[in-house]
Amino acid sequence: MSILNVLLSREQMVVAVDTLAEDALTGVQSAGAKMLLIPQHNLLLAARGSTQFFLRIYELALQASFRAEFTLEKLSTELGSVIDQLWPKYEEAVAEAGLSVERLGTEIVLGGWSPQQSRMVATAHLKNADGRPATVQPITGQLASPGEPLRGLTPSMAQAEILAAGRLQASYLNAVEGRRVAGGRLLLGFLQKGQAVVKDLGPIGD
């Protein structure tokens, strides 16, 4: 379980993720990268779910970003089919490791500045073990995962409020699961035209 929050306006995009990672076989916890940049195109990829699956998706997206004809829109269109192509092998590896396939799922956000549309654009790509193709959802203003503890709160791009929201979400997830599944530190990705920055906002859920 992870935290993945997105706030989007025409000129800016803010993404927040926690850093807690856990080895599925040993249970050893560490700090993981759940948000990575494609800086030459002012783009960002972030994920909730398996970090190993996310890193493979990022690797392929980074390779694609070197193409002369690369665009955000093209990558967003291709991403769902790439997720679907990789998913069976991922399920197979999880089953061979003796882990539960039923709880598998990933939520990958792709977003950044679109020269074609002259604005920030973001999409969420979701996949789980139900056998259906990956779904793609445009993000028009806000995405919060998990969203339950933030109901009733007004979305804000202020860093103090983003950190407070992350702490609420970490506490909620850890209480629901009965163990520490979210936490570490909260990383903030901030994008606007010509700028892509990642900042450490501080500890959460510890």
PDB file of N, CA and C in Angstrom, residues 10-11 38-44 68-75 110-122 191-195:
ATOM      1  N   ARG A  10      -3.838  24.166 -14.919  1.00  0.00           N
ATOM      2  CA  ARG A  10      -3.356  24.377 -16.283  1.00  0.00           C
ATOM      3  C   ARG A  10      -1.857  24.634 -16.310  1.00  0.00           C
ATOM      4  N   GLU A  11      -1.339  25.315 -15.306  1.00  0.00           N
ATOM      5  CA  GLU A  11       0.068  25.739 -15.295  1.00  0.00           C
ATOM      6  C   GLU A  11       0.975  24.890 -14.414  1.00  0.00           C
ATOM      7  N   ILE A  38      11.191  12.299 -16.225  1.00  0.00           N
ATOM      8  CA  ILE A  38      11.757  12.289 -17.573  1.00  0.00           C
ATOM      9  C   ILE A  38      12.015  13.772 -17.877  1.00  0.00           C
ATOM     10  N   PRO A  39      13.120  14.293 -17.384  1.00  0.00           N
ATOM     11  CA  PRO A  39      13.302  15.749 -17.316  1.00  0.00           C
ATOM     12  C   PRO A  39      13.389  16.456 -18.657  1.00  0.00           C
ATOM     13  N   GLN A  40      13.924  15.769 -19.687  1.00  0.00           N
ATOM     14  CA  GLN A  40      14.080  16.460 -20.972  1.00  0.00           C
ATOM     15  C   GLN A  40      12.736  16.782 -21.626  1.00  0.00           C
ATOM     16  N   HIS A  41      11.669  16.110 -21.160  1.00  0.00           N
ATOM     17  CA  HIS A  41      10.323  16.379 -21.676  1.00  0.00           C
ATOM     18  C   HIS A  41       9.413  16.975 -20.602  1.00  0.00           C
ATOM     19  N   ASN A  42       9.988  17.329 -19.448  1.00  0.00           N
ATOM     20  CA  ASN A  42       9.207  17.951 -18.372  1.00  0.00           C
ATOM     21  C   ASN A  42       8.056  17.047 -17.918  1.00  0.00           C
ATOM     22  N   LEU A  43       8.368  15.730 -17.792  1.00  0.00           N
ATOM     23  CA  LEU A  43       7.364  14.738 -17.424  1.00  0.00           C
ATOM     24  C   LEU A  43       7.729  14.022 -16.135  1.00  0.00           C
ATOM     25  N   LEU A  44       6.730  13.377 -15.561  1.00  0.00           N
ATOM     26  CA  LEU A  44       6.896  12.632 -14.322  1.00  0.00           C
ATOM     27  C   LEU A  44       6.071  11.363 -14.389  1.00  0.00           C
ATOM     28  N   ALA A  68      12.751  10.543 -31.604  1.00  0.00           N
ATOM     29  CA  ALA A  68      12.584  11.882 -32.174  1.00  0.00           C
ATOM     30  C   ALA A  68      11.121  12.307 -32.184  1.00  0.00           C
ATOM     31  N   GLU A  69      10.212  11.339 -32.340  1.00  0.00           N
ATOM     32  CA  GLU A  69       8.786  11.656 -32.454  1.00  0.00           C
ATOM     33  C   GLU A  69       8.053  11.569 -31.112  1.00  0.00           C
ATOM     34  N   PHE A  70       8.795  11.488 -30.001  1.00  0.00           N
ATOM     35  CA  PHE A  70       8.191  11.302 -28.678  1.00  0.00           C
ATOM     36  C   PHE A  70       7.297  12.482 -28.298  1.00  0.00           C
ATOM     37  N   THR A  71       6.117  12.156 -27.725  1.00  0.00           N
ATOM     38  CA  THR A  71       5.245  13.158 -27.115  1.00  0.00           C
ATOM     39  C   THR A  71       4.588  12.549 -25.877  1.00  0.00           C
ATOM     40  N   LEU A  72       4.131  13.393 -24.987  1.00  0.00           N
ATOM     41  CA  LEU A  72       3.385  12.934 -23.813  1.00  0.00           C
ATOM     42  C   LEU A  72       2.141  12.172 -24.230  1.00  0.00           C
ATOM     43  N   GLU A  73       1.441  12.686 -25.214  1.00  0.00           N
ATOM     44  CA  GLU A  73       0.205  12.055 -25.651  1.00  0.00           C
ATOM     45  C   GLU A  73       0.468  10.656 -26.217  1.00  0.00           C
ATOM     46  N   LYS A  74       1.533  10.523 -26.982  1.00  0.00           N
ATOM     47  CA  LYS A  74       1.874   9.223 -27.563  1.00  0.00           C
ATOM     48  C   LYS A  74       2.218   8.214 -26.469  1.00  0.00           C
ATOM     49  N   LEU A  75       3.011   8.637 -25.490  1.00  0.00           N
ATOM     50  CA  LEU A  75       3.369   7.743 -24.395  1.00  0.00           C
ATOM     51  C   LEU A  75       2.135   7.343 -23.596  1.00  0.00           C
ATOM     52  N   LEU A 110       1.045   9.294 -15.153  1.00  0.00           N
ATOM     53  CA  LEU A 110       1.945   9.949 -16.098  1.00  0.00           C
ATOM     54  C   LEU A 110       1.439  11.363 -16.302  1.00  0.00           C
ATOM     55  N   GLY A 111       2.326  12.337 -16.145  1.00  0.00           N
ATOM     56  CA  GLY A 111       1.870  13.709 -16.340  1.00  0.00           C
ATOM     57  C   GLY A 111       3.009  14.671 -16.570  1.00  0.00           C
ATOM     58  N   GLY A 112       2.652  15.856 -17.025  1.00  0.00           N
ATOM     59  CA  GLY A 112       3.639  16.903 -17.239  1.00  0.00           C
ATOM     60  C   GLY A 112       3.160  17.913 -18.258  1.00  0.00           C
ATOM     61  N   TRP A 113       4.106  18.696 -18.751  1.00  0.00           N
ATOM     62  CA  TRP A 113       3.774  19.766 -19.678  1.00  0.00           C
ATOM     63  C   TRP A 113       3.583  19.218 -21.086  1.00  0.00           C
ATOM     64  N   SER A 114       2.473  19.597 -21.712  1.00  0.00           N
ATOM     65  CA  SER A 114       2.180  19.189 -23.082  1.00  0.00           C
ATOM     66  C   SER A 114       2.364  20.369 -24.027  1.00  0.00           C
ATOM     67  N   PRO A 115       3.423  20.377 -24.844  1.00  0.00           N
ATOM     68  CA  PRO A 115       3.567  21.440 -25.842  1.00  0.00           C
ATOM     69  C   PRO A 115       2.400  21.484 -26.825  1.00  0.00           C
ATOM     70  N   GLN A 116       1.822  20.317 -27.116  1.00  0.00           N
ATOM     71  CA  GLN A 116       0.708  20.270 -28.064  1.00  0.00           C
ATOM     72  C   GLN A 116      -0.523  21.008 -27.534  1.00  0.00           C
ATOM     73  N   GLN A 117      -0.756  20.881 -26.211  1.00  0.00           N
ATOM     74  CA  GLN A 117      -1.954  21.475 -25.623  1.00  0.00           C
ATOM     75  C   GLN A 117      -1.663  22.753 -24.841  1.00  0.00           C
ATOM     76  N   SER A 118      -0.384  23.083 -24.690  1.00  0.00           N
ATOM     77  CA  SER A 118       0.038  24.283 -23.939  1.00  0.00           C
ATOM     78  C   SER A 118      -0.544  24.297 -22.537  1.00  0.00           C
ATOM     79  N   ARG A 119      -0.465  23.150 -21.875  1.00  0.00           N
ATOM     80  CA  ARG A 119      -0.965  23.026 -20.509  1.00  0.00           C
ATOM     81  C   ARG A 119      -0.419  21.753 -19.874  1.00  0.00           C
ATOM     82  N   MET A 120      -0.606  21.641 -18.557  1.00  0.00           N
ATOM     83  CA  MET A 120      -0.275  20.413 -17.858  1.00  0.00           C
ATOM     84  C   MET A 120      -1.349  19.360 -18.137  1.00  0.00           C
ATOM     85  N   VAL A 121      -0.912  18.131 -18.357  1.00  0.00           N
ATOM     86  CA  VAL A 121      -1.820  17.023 -18.651  1.00  0.00           C
ATOM     87  C   VAL A 121      -1.378  15.817 -17.833  1.00  0.00           C
ATOM     88  N   ALA A 122      -2.336  15.049 -17.305  1.00  0.00           N
ATOM     89  CA  ALA A 122      -1.993  13.848 -16.533  1.00  0.00           C
ATOM     90  C   ALA A 122      -3.057  12.776 -16.726  1.00  0.00           C
ATOM     91  N   LEU A 191       5.936  20.304 -11.081  1.00  0.00           N
ATOM     92  CA  LEU A 191       6.212  20.572 -12.485  1.00  0.00           C
ATOM     93  C   LEU A 191       5.460  21.800 -12.957  1.00  0.00           C
ATOM     94  N   GLN A 192       6.138  22.604 -13.736  1.00  0.00           N
ATOM     95  CA  GLN A 192       5.517  23.647 -14.525  1.00  0.00           C
ATOM     96  C   GLN A 192       6.340  23.781 -15.800  1.00  0.00           C
ATOM     97  N   LYS A 193       5.889  24.575 -16.747  1.00  0.00           N
ATOM     98  CA  LYS A 193       6.616  24.683 -18.007  1.00  0.00           C
ATOM     99  C   LYS A 193       8.066  25.088 -17.745  1.00  0.00           C
ATOM    100  N   GLY A 194       9.010  24.243 -18.193  1.00  0.00           N
ATOM    101  CA  GLY A 194      10.424  24.545 -18.029  1.00  0.00           C
ATOM    102  C   GLY A 194      11.004  24.201 -16.684  1.00  0.00           C
ATOM    103  N   GLN A 195      10.248  23.521 -15.812  1.00  0.00           N
ATOM    104  CA  GLN A 195      10.767  23.186 -14.486  1.00  0.00           C
ATOM    105  C   GLN A 195      10.196  21.864 -13.994  1.00  0.00           C
TER     106      GLN A 195
END
